[in-house]
Coordinates of C-alpha atoms in Angstrom, one line a residue:
Chain A
M296 CA 38.4 50.2 37.7
P297 CA 40.1 51.6 34.7
N298 CA 41.3 48.2 33.5
A299 CA 37.9 46.7 33.4
K300 CA 36.8 45.7 29.9
I301 CA 34.1 48.0 28.7
I302 CA 31.1 46.2 27.3
P303 CA 29.3 48.5 24.9
I304 CA 25.5 48.6 25.3
H305 CA 25.1 49.7 21.8
G306 CA 28.0 47.8 20.2
E307 CA 28.6 47.1 16.6
E308 CA 26.6 43.9 16.8
P309 CA 23.5 44.6 18.7
I310 CA 22.2 41.4 20.2
V311 CA 18.4 41.8 19.7
P312 CA 18.5 42.7 16.0
R313 CA 20.8 39.8 15.4
L314 CA 18.3 37.4 17.0
V315 CA 15.6 38.8 14.7
D316 CA 17.9 38.3 11.7
D317 CA 18.5 34.7 12.7
L318 CA 14.8 34.1 13.2
E319 CA 13.6 36.1 10.2
P320 CA 14.2 33.7 7.3
D321 CA 12.9 30.7 9.2
V322 CA 9.8 32.3 10.7
F323 CA 8.9 34.2 7.5
A324 CA 9.5 31.1 5.4
R325 CA 7.3 29.1 7.6
L326 CA 4.6 31.8 7.6
R327 CA 4.8 32.0 3.8
E328 CA 4.6 28.3 3.5
F329 CA 1.6 28.2 5.8
W330 CA -0.1 31.0 3.8
E331 CA 0.6 29.3 0.5
F332 CA -0.9 26.1 2.0
V333 CA -4.1 27.9 3.0
Q334 CA -4.3 29.6 -0.4
S335 CA -3.9 26.4 -2.3
R336 CA -6.5 24.7 -0.1
L337 CA -9.0 27.5 -0.6
A338 CA -8.5 27.5 -4.4
G339 CA -9.1 23.7 -4.5
D340 CA -5.6 23.4 -5.9
Y341 CA -4.7 19.9 -4.6
S342 CA -5.2 16.4 -5.7
V343 CA -6.9 13.4 -4.1
D344 CA -6.6 9.8 -5.2
D345 CA -9.4 7.6 -6.6
L346 CA -10.7 6.7 -3.2
G347 CA -10.8 10.3 -2.0
F348 CA -7.5 10.2 0.0
D349 CA -6.2 13.7 0.4
P350 CA -2.6 13.2 1.6
E351 CA -1.8 16.8 2.1
F352 CA -4.9 17.4 4.3
N353 CA -4.2 14.1 6.1
D354 CA -0.5 14.8 6.9
K355 CA -0.7 18.5 7.6
V356 CA -4.1 18.7 9.4
L357 CA -5.6 15.5 10.6
M358 CA -2.3 13.8 11.8
A359 CA -1.2 17.1 13.4
L360 CA -4.4 17.0 15.4
V361 CA -4.0 13.5 16.8
R362 CA -0.2 13.5 17.1
P363 CA -0.3 15.1 20.6
L364 CA -2.5 12.2 21.7
Y365 CA 0.1 9.8 20.3
K366 CA 3.1 11.5 21.7
S367 CA 2.0 13.0 25.0
W368 CA -1.2 11.4 26.1
F369 CA -0.7 7.7 25.3
R370 CA 3.1 7.9 24.9
V371 CA 2.9 5.2 22.2
E372 CA 5.9 2.9 21.8
A373 CA 5.9 1.4 18.3
S374 CA 8.1 -1.6 17.5
G375 CA 8.6 -4.1 14.6
L376 CA 8.4 -1.3 12.0
E377 CA 11.1 -3.2 10.1
N378 CA 8.4 -5.8 9.3
I379 CA 6.5 -3.2 7.2
P380 CA 7.8 -3.1 3.6
D381 CA 9.1 0.2 2.3
A382 CA 7.4 0.1 -1.1
A383 CA 5.3 -3.1 -1.4
G384 CA 1.8 -3.7 -0.2
A385 CA 1.0 -5.4 3.1
L386 CA -2.0 -6.1 5.2
V387 CA -1.8 -5.0 8.8
V388 CA -4.2 -7.0 11.0
A389 CA -4.6 -5.8 14.6
N390 CA -6.7 -6.3 17.7
H391 CA -9.5 -3.8 18.2
S392 CA -10.7 -2.2 21.4
G393 CA -11.5 1.0 23.3
V394 CA -15.0 2.0 22.2
I395 CA -14.1 4.6 19.6
A396 CA -11.3 2.9 17.6
L397 CA -8.5 5.2 18.7
D398 CA -6.2 2.2 18.3
A399 CA -6.7 2.4 14.5
V400 CA -5.8 6.1 14.5
M401 CA -2.7 5.6 16.6
T402 CA -1.5 2.8 14.3
Q403 CA -1.9 5.2 11.4
V404 CA 0.3 7.8 13.3
A405 CA 2.8 5.1 14.1
L406 CA 3.3 4.1 10.5
L407 CA 3.4 7.7 9.3
D408 CA 5.8 9.1 11.9
E409 CA 8.0 6.2 12.8
H410 CA 8.4 4.2 9.7
P411 CA 11.6 5.1 7.8
V412 CA 9.7 6.0 4.6
H413 CA 6.6 7.4 6.4
R414 CA 3.9 5.0 5.1
H415 CA 0.2 5.8 5.0
L416 CA -2.1 3.3 6.5
R417 CA -5.2 2.8 4.4
M418 CA -7.8 1.3 6.7
L419 CA -10.9 -0.8 5.9
G420 CA -13.9 0.4 7.8
S421 CA -17.5 -0.6 8.2
D422 CA -20.4 0.9 6.2
L423 CA -21.6 2.6 9.3
V424 CA -18.5 4.8 9.2
F425 CA -19.2 5.9 5.6
Q426 CA -22.9 6.6 6.2
S427 CA -22.2 8.9 9.2
P428 CA -21.9 12.6 8.5
F429 CA -18.4 14.1 9.2
L430 CA -16.9 10.7 10.2
G431 CA -17.4 9.3 6.7
E432 CA -16.0 12.4 5.1
I433 CA -13.0 12.6 7.3
A434 CA -12.3 8.8 7.0
R435 CA -12.3 9.2 3.2
K436 CA -9.9 12.1 3.3
A437 CA -7.6 10.2 5.7
G438 CA -7.4 7.5 3.0
H439 CA -9.8 4.8 4.4
T440 CA -12.4 2.9 2.6
L441 CA -15.2 0.4 3.0
A442 CA -14.1 -3.1 4.0
C443 CA -14.9 -4.9 0.8
H444 CA -13.0 -7.1 -1.6
P445 CA -12.7 -4.8 -4.6
D446 CA -11.3 -1.9 -2.6
A447 CA -9.0 -4.0 -0.4
E448 CA -7.5 -5.8 -3.3
R449 CA -7.1 -2.6 -5.3
L450 CA -5.2 -1.0 -2.5
L451 CA -3.0 -4.0 -1.8
S452 CA -2.1 -4.5 -5.5
D453 CA -1.3 -0.8 -5.7
G454 CA 1.4 -1.5 -3.0
E455 CA -0.4 0.3 -0.1
I456 CA -0.3 -0.7 3.5
V457 CA -3.9 -1.7 4.3
G458 CA -5.2 -1.9 7.9
V459 CA -7.9 -4.2 9.0
W460 CA -9.5 -4.8 12.4
P461 CA -11.3 -8.1 12.0
E462 CA -12.9 -8.1 15.4
G463 CA -15.0 -5.1 14.2
Y464 CA -17.7 -3.9 16.6
K465 CA -17.3 -7.1 18.7
G466 CA -13.8 -5.8 19.5
I467 CA -14.4 -2.1 20.3
G468 CA -17.7 -2.8 22.0
K469 CA -16.5 -5.5 24.3
P470 CA -16.8 -5.1 28.1
F471 CA -13.7 -4.2 30.1
A472 CA -13.7 -7.6 31.8
E473 CA -12.8 -9.2 28.5
R474 CA -9.9 -7.0 27.7
Y475 CA -7.1 -8.4 25.6
K476 CA -9.2 -11.5 24.7
L477 CA -9.5 -11.5 21.0
Q478 CA -13.1 -11.8 19.6
R479 CA -14.0 -13.9 16.6
F480 CA -12.2 -12.8 13.5
G481 CA -15.0 -12.1 11.1
R482 CA -15.3 -14.4 8.1
G483 CA -11.6 -14.3 7.1
G484 CA -12.3 -12.0 4.2
F485 CA -9.0 -10.2 4.9
V486 CA -7.0 -13.4 4.4
A487 CA -8.7 -14.0 1.1
A488 CA -7.8 -10.5 0.0
A489 CA -4.2 -11.0 1.0
L490 CA -4.1 -14.4 -0.8
R491 CA -5.5 -13.0 -4.0
T492 CA -3.0 -10.2 -4.1
K493 CA -0.1 -12.3 -2.7
T494 CA 0.7 -9.7 -0.1
P495 CA 2.0 -10.5 3.4
I496 CA -0.1 -10.3 6.5
I497 CA 1.4 -8.4 9.4
P498 CA -0.2 -9.5 12.7
T499 CA -0.2 -6.4 14.9
A500 CA -0.8 -6.3 18.7
I501 CA -1.9 -3.1 20.4
V502 CA -1.7 -2.8 24.2
G503 CA -3.1 0.1 26.1
A504 CA -6.1 0.9 24.0
E505 CA -8.3 -1.5 26.0
E506 CA -7.9 0.7 29.1
T507 CA -8.8 4.1 27.5
Y508 CA -12.5 3.7 28.0
P509 CA -13.2 0.8 30.4
M510 CA -16.7 -0.2 29.3
I511 CA -18.5 -1.6 32.3
A512 CA -21.9 -1.9 30.6
N513 CA -23.7 -1.6 27.3
A514 CA -26.9 0.3 27.2
T515 CA -28.6 -1.8 24.5
V516 CA -31.9 0.1 24.5
V517 CA -30.1 3.5 23.9
A518 CA -27.9 1.8 21.3
R519 CA -31.0 0.5 19.5
L520 CA -32.7 3.9 19.7
L521 CA -29.6 5.6 18.2
G522 CA -29.0 2.9 15.6
L523 CA -25.6 2.2 17.0
P524 CA -23.9 -1.2 17.5
Y525 CA -23.5 -0.5 21.2
F526 CA -23.8 2.3 23.7
P527 CA -20.9 2.3 26.2
I528 CA -21.2 3.0 29.9
T529 CA -17.8 3.7 31.4
P530 CA -17.0 4.9 34.9
T531 CA -16.9 8.5 33.5
F532 CA -19.4 8.4 30.6
P533 CA -22.2 9.4 30.5
L534 CA -21.8 10.3 34.2
L535 CA -19.4 13.3 33.7
G536 CA -20.9 14.3 30.3
P537 CA -18.4 15.5 27.7
L538 CA -15.5 15.1 30.3
G539 CA -16.3 11.4 30.2
L540 CA -15.2 11.4 26.5
L541 CA -11.6 12.0 27.6
P542 CA -9.7 8.8 27.2
L543 CA -7.7 7.5 30.2
P544 CA -4.0 8.2 29.7
S545 CA -2.9 4.6 29.5
K546 CA 0.6 3.7 28.2
W547 CA 0.4 2.2 24.8
F548 CA 2.6 -0.3 22.9
I549 CA 2.1 -1.2 19.2
H550 CA 4.0 -4.1 17.8
F551 CA 4.0 -5.0 14.1
G552 CA 4.8 -8.7 14.1
E553 CA 6.6 -11.1 11.9
P554 CA 5.0 -11.1 8.4
I555 CA 3.0 -14.2 7.3
P556 CA 3.7 -14.6 3.6
T557 CA 0.9 -15.6 1.3
D558 CA 2.8 -15.8 -2.0
Q559 CA 3.7 -19.5 -1.7
Y560 CA 0.0 -20.6 -2.2
P561 CA -1.5 -21.4 -5.6
D562 CA -3.5 -18.8 -7.5
N563 CA -6.9 -20.0 -6.4
A564 CA -6.0 -20.4 -2.7
A565 CA -8.5 -17.8 -1.7
D566 CA -11.2 -20.2 -2.8
D567 CA -10.1 -22.9 -0.4
P568 CA -12.1 -22.1 2.8
M569 CA -10.1 -24.5 4.9
L570 CA -6.8 -22.7 4.1
V571 CA -8.5 -19.4 4.7
F572 CA -9.8 -20.5 8.2
N573 CA -6.4 -21.9 9.1
L574 CA -4.5 -18.7 8.1
T575 CA -7.1 -16.6 10.0
D576 CA -6.5 -18.7 13.1
Q577 CA -2.7 -18.4 12.6
V578 CA -3.0 -14.6 12.5
R579 CA -5.3 -14.5 15.5
E580 CA -3.1 -16.8 17.5
Q581 CA 0.0 -14.8 16.7
I582 CA -1.7 -11.5 17.8
Q583 CA -3.0 -13.1 21.0
Q584 CA 0.4 -14.4 21.9
T585 CA 2.1 -11.1 21.3
L586 CA -0.6 -9.4 23.4
Y587 CA 0.2 -11.7 26.4
R588 CA 3.9 -11.0 25.9
L589 CA 3.5 -7.2 25.8
L590 CA 1.1 -7.3 28.8
L591 CA 3.8 -9.2 30.8
Q592 CA 6.4 -6.7 29.9
R593 CA 4.5 -3.5 30.8
S594 CA 5.0 -2.4 34.4
S595 CA 1.6 -0.7 34.9
V596 CA -1.4 0.4 32.9
F597 CA -0.5 4.0 33.0
G598 CA 3.3 3.2 32.9
Chain B
M1145 CA -21.2 0.4 -49.3
G1146 CA -20.0 2.8 -46.7
R1147 CA -21.3 3.4 -43.3
V1148 CA -24.8 4.7 -42.6
V1149 CA -25.3 5.7 -39.0
L1150 CA -28.6 6.3 -37.2
V1151 CA -28.3 8.6 -34.2
T1152 CA -31.2 9.0 -31.7
G1153 CA -31.6 12.1 -29.6
V1154 CA -30.3 14.5 -32.1
A1155 CA -32.5 17.4 -30.9
R1156 CA -30.4 17.5 -27.8
Y1157 CA -27.0 18.8 -27.4
L1158 CA -24.8 15.7 -27.3
G1159 CA -26.8 13.8 -30.0
G1160 CA -26.7 16.9 -32.2
Q1161 CA -23.0 17.4 -31.8
L1162 CA -22.3 13.7 -32.5
A1163 CA -24.4 13.8 -35.7
R1164 CA -22.5 16.8 -36.8
I1165 CA -19.1 15.2 -36.1
L1166 CA -20.1 12.0 -37.8
S1167 CA -21.4 13.6 -40.9
Q1168 CA -18.1 15.4 -41.3
D1169 CA -16.2 12.2 -41.1
P1170 CA -15.1 10.7 -44.4
A1171 CA -15.7 7.1 -43.1
V1172 CA -19.4 7.8 -42.7
D1173 CA -21.6 8.0 -45.8
Q1174 CA -24.8 9.2 -44.2
V1175 CA -26.1 10.2 -40.8
L1176 CA -29.8 9.8 -40.0
G1177 CA -31.0 11.8 -37.1
V1178 CA -34.0 10.8 -35.0
D1179 CA -35.7 12.6 -32.1
V1180 CA -39.0 13.5 -30.7
V1181 CA -39.3 17.0 -32.2
P1182 CA -40.2 19.3 -30.7
P1183 CA -39.1 17.6 -27.5
K1184 CA -41.9 18.9 -25.3
V1185 CA -44.7 17.2 -27.3
N1186 CA -45.8 14.0 -25.7
L1187 CA -45.1 11.5 -28.5
P1188 CA -45.3 7.8 -27.6
G1189 CA -41.5 7.4 -28.0
M1190 CA -39.2 7.8 -30.9
Q1191 CA -39.9 8.1 -34.6
F1192 CA -38.2 5.6 -36.8
V1193 CA -36.8 6.1 -40.3
R1194 CA -37.7 3.0 -42.3
A1195 CA -34.4 2.7 -44.2
D1196 CA -32.7 -0.7 -44.0
I1197 CA -29.5 0.7 -45.5
R1198 CA -28.4 1.8 -42.0
N1199 CA -25.9 -0.5 -40.4
T1200 CA -24.9 1.4 -37.2
V1201 CA -27.3 2.7 -34.6
V1202 CA -26.2 5.2 -31.9
H1203 CA -28.6 5.5 -29.1
M1204 CA -28.0 8.9 -27.5
G1205 CA -31.6 9.4 -26.6
V1206 CA -31.6 8.7 -22.9
I1207 CA -32.5 12.0 -21.2
A1208 CA -31.4 13.1 -17.8
T1209 CA -33.1 16.5 -17.5
P1210 CA -36.9 16.1 -17.0
R1211 CA -37.6 19.8 -17.3
Q1212 CA -36.1 20.0 -20.8
A1213 CA -37.9 16.7 -21.7
G1214 CA -41.3 18.1 -20.6
G1215 CA -41.7 16.3 -17.3
R1216 CA -40.7 13.1 -15.6
A1217 CA -43.5 11.0 -17.3
T1218 CA -42.4 12.1 -20.8
M1219 CA -38.8 11.5 -19.9
K1220 CA -39.5 8.0 -18.8
E1221 CA -41.6 7.4 -21.9
I1222 CA -38.7 8.6 -24.1
N1223 CA -36.0 6.8 -22.2
V1224 CA -37.5 3.4 -21.6
I1225 CA -40.3 2.9 -24.1
G1226 CA -38.3 4.7 -26.8
T1227 CA -35.4 2.4 -26.2
M1228 CA -37.7 -0.7 -26.4
Q1229 CA -39.1 0.5 -29.7
L1230 CA -35.7 1.3 -31.1
L1231 CA -34.3 -2.1 -30.1
A1232 CA -37.4 -3.8 -31.5
A1233 CA -36.8 -2.1 -34.8
C1234 CA -33.1 -2.9 -34.8
Q1235 CA -33.9 -6.6 -34.1
R1236 CA -36.1 -6.7 -37.2
T1237 CA -33.4 -5.1 -39.3
P1238 CA -30.8 -7.6 -40.5
S1239 CA -28.5 -4.8 -41.9
V1240 CA -27.8 -3.5 -38.4
K1241 CA -24.3 -4.6 -37.5
A1242 CA -23.4 -2.3 -34.6
L1243 CA -25.3 -0.6 -31.8
V1244 CA -23.7 2.0 -29.5
V1245 CA -25.6 3.1 -26.4
K1246 CA -24.9 6.1 -24.3
S1247 CA -25.4 5.1 -20.6
T1248 CA -24.2 6.5 -17.3
A1249 CA -21.9 5.6 -14.5
S1250 CA -24.9 6.3 -12.3
V1251 CA -26.2 2.8 -12.9
Y1252 CA -23.7 1.7 -10.2
G1253 CA -25.8 3.6 -7.7
S1254 CA -24.2 5.1 -4.6
G1255 CA -24.2 4.4 -0.9
P1256 CA -22.2 3.5 2.1
K1257 CA -22.1 -0.2 1.3
A1258 CA -20.7 0.4 -2.2
P1259 CA -17.0 -0.1 -3.0
A1260 CA -15.1 3.1 -3.8
L1261 CA -14.6 2.3 -7.4
F1262 CA -16.6 0.3 -9.8
T1263 CA -15.3 -1.7 -12.8
E1264 CA -17.6 -2.7 -15.6
E1265 CA -18.3 -6.2 -14.4
M1266 CA -19.3 -5.2 -10.8
Q1267 CA -22.8 -5.3 -9.6
P1268 CA -24.3 -2.2 -7.8
R1269 CA -24.8 -2.5 -4.1
H1270 CA -27.3 0.4 -4.0
A1271 CA -29.2 0.1 -7.3
P1272 CA -30.7 3.5 -8.3
R1273 CA -34.3 3.6 -7.5
S1274 CA -35.5 6.6 -9.4
G1275 CA -35.0 9.0 -12.2
W1276 CA -32.6 9.0 -15.0
A1277 CA -30.2 6.5 -13.4
K1278 CA -33.0 4.0 -13.0
D1279 CA -34.1 4.6 -16.6
S1280 CA -30.5 3.9 -17.6
V1281 CA -30.5 0.6 -15.7
E1282 CA -33.6 -0.4 -17.5
V1283 CA -32.3 0.7 -20.8
E1284 CA -29.1 -1.4 -20.3
G1285 CA -31.3 -4.4 -19.4
Y1286 CA -33.1 -4.1 -22.7
V1287 CA -29.8 -3.6 -24.5
R1288 CA -28.5 -6.8 -22.9
G1289 CA -31.6 -8.6 -24.0
F1290 CA -31.2 -7.3 -27.5
A1291 CA -27.5 -8.5 -27.5
R1292 CA -28.6 -12.0 -26.6
R1293 CA -31.2 -12.1 -29.4
R1294 CA -28.9 -10.6 -32.0
P1295 CA -25.5 -12.1 -31.3
D1296 CA -24.3 -10.9 -34.7
V1297 CA -24.6 -7.2 -33.7
A1298 CA -21.6 -5.6 -32.0
V1299 CA -23.1 -3.9 -29.0
T1300 CA -21.1 -1.2 -27.2
T1301 CA -22.5 0.3 -24.0
L1302 CA -20.6 3.5 -22.8
R1303 CA -21.1 4.4 -19.1
F1304 CA -20.2 8.0 -18.9
A1305 CA -19.2 10.0 -15.9
N1306 CA -20.7 13.5 -15.5
F1307 CA -20.5 15.5 -18.7
I1308 CA -19.1 18.9 -18.3
G1309 CA -18.1 21.5 -20.9
P1310 CA -19.0 24.9 -22.3
G1311 CA -21.8 23.7 -24.5
I1312 CA -23.6 21.0 -22.5
D1313 CA -26.5 21.8 -20.1
T1314 CA -27.1 19.1 -17.5
A1315 CA -28.3 19.1 -13.9
M1316 CA -24.7 18.9 -13.0
T1317 CA -23.7 22.0 -14.9
T1318 CA -26.8 23.8 -13.5
Y1319 CA -25.8 22.8 -10.0
F1320 CA -22.3 24.1 -10.4
S1321 CA -23.5 27.4 -11.9
L1322 CA -25.6 28.3 -8.9
P1323 CA -24.2 31.3 -7.1
V1324 CA -24.5 29.6 -3.8
I1325 CA -24.0 25.9 -4.1
P1326 CA -25.8 23.8 -1.4
T1327 CA -24.2 20.7 -0.2
V1328 CA -25.1 18.1 2.5
L1329 CA -23.5 18.9 5.9
G1330 CA -20.9 16.3 6.9
F1331 CA -20.6 14.7 3.4
D1332 CA -18.2 15.3 0.6
A1333 CA -18.7 13.5 -2.6
R1334 CA -16.1 12.1 -4.9
L1335 CA -16.9 13.2 -8.4
Q1336 CA -15.7 12.3 -11.9
F1337 CA -16.2 14.3 -15.0
I1338 CA -15.7 13.9 -18.7
H1339 CA -15.4 16.8 -21.1
E1340 CA -18.2 16.8 -23.7
D1341 CA -15.6 16.8 -26.6
D1342 CA -13.8 13.8 -25.1
G1343 CA -17.2 12.0 -24.6
L1344 CA -18.2 12.6 -28.2
E1345 CA -14.8 11.4 -29.4
F1346 CA -15.4 8.2 -27.5
V1347 CA -18.8 7.7 -29.2
K1348 CA -17.2 8.5 -32.6
R1349 CA -14.5 5.9 -32.1
A1350 CA -17.0 3.3 -30.9
V1351 CA -19.1 4.0 -34.1
L1352 CA -16.1 3.8 -36.5
G1353 CA -14.3 1.0 -34.8
S1354 CA -15.7 -2.1 -33.4
Y1355 CA -15.5 -2.4 -29.6
P1356 CA -18.3 -4.7 -28.3
G1357 CA -18.8 -4.6 -24.6
T1358 CA -19.5 -2.3 -21.7
F1359 CA -17.0 0.5 -20.9
N1360 CA -16.8 3.1 -18.2
V1361 CA -15.8 6.4 -19.7
S1362 CA -14.4 9.1 -17.4
G1363 CA -11.6 11.6 -17.1
N1364 CA -8.7 10.4 -15.0
D1365 CA -8.7 11.3 -11.3
I1366 CA -11.4 12.5 -9.2
L1367 CA -12.4 15.8 -7.6
M1368 CA -14.0 16.2 -4.2
L1369 CA -17.3 18.1 -4.4
S1370 CA -15.9 20.7 -2.0
Q1371 CA -12.8 21.0 -4.1
A1372 CA -14.8 21.4 -7.3
I1373 CA -16.8 24.2 -5.7
R1374 CA -13.7 25.9 -4.6
R1375 CA -12.4 25.8 -8.1
T1376 CA -15.6 27.4 -9.4
G1377 CA -15.0 30.2 -7.0
H1378 CA -18.7 30.1 -5.9
K1379 CA -19.9 30.1 -2.3
R1380 CA -20.8 26.8 -0.7
V1381 CA -23.5 26.4 1.9
A1382 CA -23.7 23.1 3.8
L1383 CA -27.2 22.2 4.8
P1384 CA -28.2 19.4 7.2
E1385 CA -29.7 16.5 5.2
F1386 CA -33.2 17.1 6.5
L1387 CA -33.1 20.7 5.2
F1388 CA -31.5 19.8 1.9
T1389 CA -34.5 18.2 0.2
P1390 CA -37.1 20.8 1.1
F1391 CA -34.7 23.6 0.1
G1392 CA -34.0 22.0 -3.2
R1393 CA -37.6 21.3 -3.9
N1394 CA -38.5 25.0 -3.3
I1395 CA -35.9 26.4 -5.6
S1396 CA -36.8 23.9 -8.2
R1397 CA -40.6 24.7 -7.8
A1398 CA -39.7 28.3 -8.3
G1399 CA -38.3 27.2 -11.6
L1400 CA -34.8 28.4 -10.9
I1401 CA -33.1 25.2 -11.7
D1402 CA -33.9 22.0 -13.5
F1403 CA -34.3 19.9 -10.4
T1404 CA -37.3 17.6 -9.8
T1405 CA -37.7 15.8 -6.5
E1406 CA -35.4 13.0 -7.6
Q1407 CA -33.0 15.6 -9.0
V1408 CA -32.9 17.0 -5.6
A1409 CA -32.2 13.6 -4.4
F1410 CA -29.6 13.9 -7.2
A1411 CA -28.0 16.9 -5.5
S1412 CA -28.2 15.0 -2.2
F1413 CA -26.9 12.0 -4.2
L1414 CA -24.3 14.2 -5.6
A1415 CA -23.3 15.6 -2.3
R1416 CA -23.0 12.1 -0.8
R1417 CA -21.9 10.3 -4.0
E1418 CA -19.5 7.5 -3.4
V1419 CA -19.3 6.1 -6.8
S1420 CA -16.5 6.4 -9.2
V1421 CA -15.4 4.2 -12.0
A1422 CA -12.1 2.5 -12.7

């Protein structure tokens, strides 16, 4: 076929080298970026805030580790992000479940990845977290602090998004049969903190976390021996050993609800226990109603 | 009449530097220095200069390093009994118009139940139970008592973060100059520092001006222990907590560093320290 077009094998623009050229700047830039990151970390050349929050380490390492869990394992669907302010402080109050508080971590990912201005969630944890080796260290680096008035109010008045799980261990350590039934909401300390700093409360409902580790029993003797608030027995743990630590891949929904404003109350409102109780109940009720609504909407646990 | 300042603890680094700085200042007529000299002699506390011309007393004499002081018993004697005697003398001296006391942010203690940041009016959740920090708590208690009994005296208490700098020698600087720095596995402390010159400047201003009250004195921002070690370029070895104390005790017994048992608890404190000041 003399008329056939000749395609040169070694033409003027070889395909393979061009691909490398296209890739080169990007790949090398990224490698260089990564190397510079490692170097600056090793030299201690980064800054942490007063509470020990290391935003660089959190965003580039910790969040990168849990993001696959958020995206692929639980396939979290977050909604109501418009209720979270862009710059001001707010108090996110959510239901707690699932034995190891993965719900808190997923809420953190939701706010960082899906909020338009990528907000960091600063959680308030129990003292048990901060006395545990590794856990306490990582929690501090991820920006969390002890649930106490001074720290909570400092963060809120600095315009941070603060996360609190008022059910505490009663929530994460509750049996599977009681899933999505909110436990008592502590002593309402979080409401007092919001009132004092006049920041809105965002009642937040998390669906899916309660099925990750269905706790069928609590080995109280083991818990007491280990000094833990509970020791979970699930269908897979401790039966299957480490494999039992794998959470079930339930489908998750996180809804950040309508904010409850606190700035219309007088300055000393936090000292009125009745008001604090009423607001606590209002927050709890709003979360419970949202939970029921989300549960009705989901097609199945593993959706 | 100008200002006559009495400085305690002048045989030690900070006290000595302060006395030097103050004596060069035109606003100060005379500086009287007091210390237990030589420091290793077990004297029952401070010596006092009977001179009622002094009107400002600076108490820099609270010691943090027992090896330099000649043992923990001597250190406690100097810190607590010395302060009591100094305050007793001040109370009897009508010309004393100002008292400046060097204290430490360690009075806030440290532990998992403590807030991340302490302001001056906050009460400790884990009060220090030993060593220099406990001495400082007691010293502050006596100073408060003195302030109640002599309301005419302007009392300034300065709670300093960890001193650091080229001249000063503390357990903290010793710790950071170890070639291999031990830390507690699974914990990373938040640390605050103040440069020795900045600290002295603060004391000087408190002496020359009038700032009654209690103040936290620290550099801005914090460093994580791991980060601070990386910046020194030294190696870090993380030991489990149960190994940390015996390890520290042995190197201190070998005389390598100025750590007593409670200073090892210090390193463990240091490595788990959760206190910073705002």
